[in-house]
Amino acid sequence: MNSTRLRRSALGTAVAVALTGAVACTSTDDAPDRPDGVRSAPPALIDALRRADRATDAADSVRVESTTTIGSQMSLRAAGTLGWADDVTGALTLTYTGGTALETMRRLGSTSMRTRYLPDAYYARMGDTFAAQTGGRHWIRYGYADLDGLDQVRSTTPNQSVKLLLAAGDLRRVGAERVRGVDTTHYTGTVATADLTGDATRLGARELAALREQLTRAGVTSERVDIWVDGRDLLVKKAEKGSTLTGGYSQTAHYRDYGVRVSVARPPAADTADYKTLMDHQDGR
């Protein structure tokens, strides 16, 4: 693989990582109006999930560990902190464990990547081999406005899994379980994109429409969602597994230390290259 193709592949790998959250933890927009269709679900179950949605959203920050697999494209582990008091901010370290992305990263001399989320952009730190091809700059800046779908990253907070579960046609309470020493309640359900018609007791019409649009844009045809909620109505664990037009994906995340301080510094400008500028140069513009 020549240097130009390797650089382009690396840029695409970092973008795919950024969009992983948007695929496996789809966001929605709040709306006051309600759809007409109603599916039966015990009121106590809906109330419990609404409390989990509100409590998790209000916590503003968390420490997260996750594993993600997207077909043959990539598998990775992630660990770090995430905050969402205003815009999403955070810092995660990603370790690639399989897929074509792992091979790309190996060619770049590192199988891990540091990422930072700031209000204006997503940043990914590449290895020295990549930096040698970009004037010594290790960080890539991806402006949210520069890539279709990347702005969804700013809404991929833990409570979005709760919202997604509220759209499940077969929503049910599994029962009490312990997760890493914490007493939790396990809930599960399956979301079929084609069957999203609305439920007056669960999601607003525009909220549901946004959910359907985002799943469709991501190529998601169906997704199973499991969440585990503690006694404070906080999300402790979530697992999402689904099918897309190009293959399957799965993601499991554990959450702890809600309210943790999240401090994210912008990478040094002298060590940062802009994704759009890099692509323009590669395309001869």
XYZ file of C-alpha atoms in Angstrom:
285
model
C 0.000 0.000 0.000
C 1.525 3.339 -1.050
C 1.688 6.310 1.306
C -1.273 8.163 -0.235
C -3.578 5.142 -0.016
C -2.380 4.399 3.513
C -3.020 7.975 4.599
C -6.507 7.952 3.033
C -7.273 4.607 4.690
C -6.131 5.940 8.057
C -8.329 9.011 7.674
C -11.290 6.773 6.902
C -10.547 4.540 9.878
C -10.626 7.484 12.261
C -13.917 8.672 10.762
C -15.432 5.206 11.154
C -14.475 5.229 14.823
C -16.136 8.604 15.313
C -19.319 7.372 13.657
C -19.376 4.118 15.619
C -21.282 5.815 18.404
C -23.768 7.281 15.992
C -24.538 3.826 14.615
C -24.619 1.845 17.841
C -26.099 4.515 20.078
C -28.436 6.475 17.877
C -29.547 9.923 19.030
C -32.972 11.529 18.877
C -34.438 15.008 19.317
C -36.981 15.807 22.018
C -40.393 16.964 20.824
C -43.691 17.708 22.601
C -46.072 16.295 19.996
C -47.101 12.615 20.016
C -47.780 10.020 17.322
C -51.137 8.276 17.028
C -50.095 4.620 17.120
C -50.047 2.828 20.505
C -48.391 -0.414 21.464
C -49.221 -2.096 24.743
C -46.611 -1.857 27.508
C -47.010 -1.829 31.318
C -47.061 1.778 32.576
C -44.605 0.889 35.351
C -42.097 -0.318 32.749
C -42.385 2.870 30.712
C -42.084 4.990 33.860
C -38.921 3.130 34.918
C -37.271 3.768 31.564
C -38.303 7.411 31.576
C -36.684 7.815 35.000
C -33.511 6.164 33.690
C -33.529 8.511 30.684
C -33.882 11.614 32.874
C -31.448 10.556 35.601
C -28.713 9.464 33.192
C -29.079 12.608 31.093
C -28.961 14.837 34.195
C -25.714 13.232 35.441
C -23.784 15.224 32.789
C -20.680 13.002 32.704
C -19.446 9.436 33.135
C -16.492 7.093 32.873
C -16.999 4.515 30.120
C -15.460 1.253 28.919
C -16.749 -0.380 25.749
C -16.103 -3.031 23.129
C -17.324 -2.658 19.558
C -17.353 -4.895 16.499
C -18.493 -3.765 13.041
C -18.495 -6.715 10.645
C -15.033 -7.391 9.251
C -14.195 -3.682 9.330
C -13.102 -3.344 12.939
C -13.231 -4.520 16.496
C -11.916 -2.345 19.305
C -11.914 -1.495 22.989
C -12.453 2.039 24.246
C -11.965 3.632 27.663
C -12.204 7.186 28.915
C -14.557 9.909 30.090
C -17.493 11.584 28.420
C -19.405 14.742 29.360
C -22.590 16.278 27.955
C -23.564 19.214 30.177
C -23.720 21.461 27.093
C -22.060 19.933 24.046
C -20.470 16.506 24.194
C -16.843 16.606 25.343
C -14.594 13.729 26.198
C -11.398 11.793 25.775
C -11.180 8.109 24.865
C -8.293 5.758 24.182
C -9.103 3.187 21.506
C -7.308 -0.136 21.137
C -7.884 -2.036 17.911
C -8.270 -5.790 18.292
C -9.333 -6.999 14.834
C -10.659 -6.280 11.374
C -9.225 -4.370 8.448
C -8.831 -1.292 10.651
C -6.326 -3.197 12.800
C -4.201 -3.939 9.746
C -4.294 -0.279 8.737
C -3.213 0.807 12.197
C -0.403 -1.741 12.245
C 0.957 -0.242 9.022
C 0.912 3.120 10.773
C 2.998 1.719 13.630
C 0.375 1.786 16.392
C -2.727 -0.265 17.232
C -4.170 2.354 19.572
C -5.515 5.851 19.051
C -6.320 8.710 21.414
C -9.443 10.686 20.597
C -10.910 13.919 21.918
C -14.397 15.333 21.541
C -14.800 19.106 21.671
C -17.804 21.302 20.814
C -16.548 22.131 17.333
C -14.754 18.984 16.228
C -13.610 15.432 16.833
C -9.828 14.857 17.074
C -7.892 11.633 16.541
C -4.187 11.163 17.276
C -2.347 8.962 14.785
C 1.091 7.387 15.020
C 4.494 8.600 13.894
C 4.240 6.905 10.485
C 1.125 8.912 9.700
C 2.712 12.107 11.058
C 5.666 11.629 8.708
C 3.208 11.933 5.803
C 1.493 15.065 7.159
C 4.382 17.394 7.933
C 4.999 15.932 11.373
C 1.429 16.460 12.598
C -0.079 13.658 14.668
C -3.624 14.919 15.319
C -6.419 15.013 12.730
C -9.262 17.473 13.228
C -12.671 16.462 11.871
C -15.055 19.422 11.914
C -18.611 18.294 12.637
C -19.877 20.423 9.750
C -17.395 18.920 7.283
C -18.689 15.338 7.178
C -22.231 14.087 6.694
C -23.463 12.387 9.848
C -20.505 13.351 12.026
C -22.586 15.926 13.906
C -24.546 13.016 15.406
C -21.495 12.294 17.562
C -22.450 15.286 19.713
C -25.716 13.593 20.721
C -24.472 10.069 21.458
C -24.873 10.202 25.237
C -25.599 7.108 27.377
C -29.314 7.895 27.838
C -29.841 7.575 24.066
C -29.794 3.799 24.528
C -32.755 4.187 26.864
C -34.612 6.226 24.241
C -33.820 3.610 21.634
C -35.201 0.875 23.886
C -38.422 2.845 24.328
C -39.002 2.346 20.594
C -38.772 -1.445 20.872
C -41.924 -3.329 19.907
C -41.195 -6.196 22.306
C -40.002 -4.131 25.271
C -39.864 -6.101 28.523
C -38.265 -6.258 31.962
C -35.903 -9.226 32.279
C -35.327 -8.954 36.035
C -32.773 -8.217 38.731
C -29.082 -8.869 37.933
C -25.703 -7.885 39.351
C -23.288 -6.097 37.029
C -19.727 -5.686 38.287
C -20.954 -5.838 41.873
C -23.853 -3.417 41.366
C -27.507 -4.410 41.770
C -29.374 -3.581 38.562
C -32.583 -4.199 36.661
C -32.215 -5.607 33.166
C -34.495 -4.453 30.316
C -34.517 -5.655 26.710
C -36.222 -5.108 23.377
C -35.771 -5.237 19.619
C -36.104 -2.283 17.266
C -36.999 -3.020 13.629
C -36.507 0.121 11.580
C -39.295 -0.713 9.131
C -41.772 -1.218 11.981
C -41.232 2.106 13.745
C -44.760 3.498 13.699
C -44.984 5.271 17.031
C -46.278 4.861 20.575
C -48.113 7.640 22.366
C -46.814 6.497 25.726
C -43.158 6.456 24.718
C -41.714 8.849 22.110
C -42.825 12.047 20.412
C -43.671 11.998 16.715
C -40.672 14.055 15.628
C -38.439 12.179 18.052
C -39.530 8.865 16.570
C -39.181 10.164 13.012
C -35.630 11.345 13.749
C -34.805 7.937 15.204
C -36.149 6.174 12.118
C -34.241 8.508 9.794
C -30.958 8.018 11.629
C -31.277 4.239 11.709
C -32.137 4.227 8.011
C -29.208 6.512 7.134
C -26.871 4.220 9.071
C -28.232 1.227 7.162
C -29.588 -0.390 10.333
C -32.419 -2.818 9.612
C -32.897 -4.184 13.126
C -31.250 -3.858 16.523
C -31.558 -5.583 19.880
C -31.021 -3.327 22.874
C -30.321 -4.432 26.453
C -29.754 -2.033 29.337
C -29.015 -2.476 33.030
C -30.143 0.294 35.405
C -29.106 0.707 39.062
C -31.125 1.809 42.096
C -30.452 5.481 41.315
C -31.990 5.061 37.845
C -28.559 5.378 36.228
C -27.469 3.311 33.260
C -24.752 0.859 34.349
C -24.438 -1.230 31.196
C -25.831 -1.347 27.692
C -25.505 -3.867 24.884
C -26.632 -3.253 21.315
C -26.482 -5.785 18.523
C -27.876 -5.244 15.067
C -27.887 -5.785 11.349
C -27.044 -3.334 8.596
C -27.123 -3.612 4.831
C -23.395 -4.425 4.886
C -23.249 -6.779 7.893
C -23.671 -7.018 11.614
C -22.364 -4.927 14.497
C -22.378 -5.103 18.268
C -21.379 -2.815 21.106
C -21.275 -3.316 24.872
C -20.516 -0.459 27.265
C -20.103 -0.193 31.038
C -20.659 3.135 32.826
C -19.447 4.264 36.244
C -18.454 7.378 38.202
C -21.321 9.541 36.998
C -20.520 13.198 37.600
C -16.772 12.655 37.083
C -14.850 15.782 36.090
C -14.189 15.857 32.346
C -11.401 18.150 31.193
C -10.439 18.033 27.529
C -7.747 20.229 26.006
C -7.611 21.104 22.331
C -4.564 19.456 20.691
C -1.721 21.858 19.801
C -2.377 23.623 16.502
C 1.183 22.964 15.368
C 0.585 19.223 15.788
C -2.864 19.166 14.143
C -3.876 18.649 10.517
C -7.387 19.352 9.241
C -9.177 16.422 7.602
C -10.816 18.534 4.903
C -7.501 20.180 3.991
C -5.755 16.817 3.795
C -8.444 15.402 1.524
C -8.361 18.483 -0.720
C -4.581 18.136 -1.113
C -4.886 14.434 -1.916
C -7.528 15.181 -4.543
C -5.354 17.887 -6.093
C -7.549 20.788 -5.067
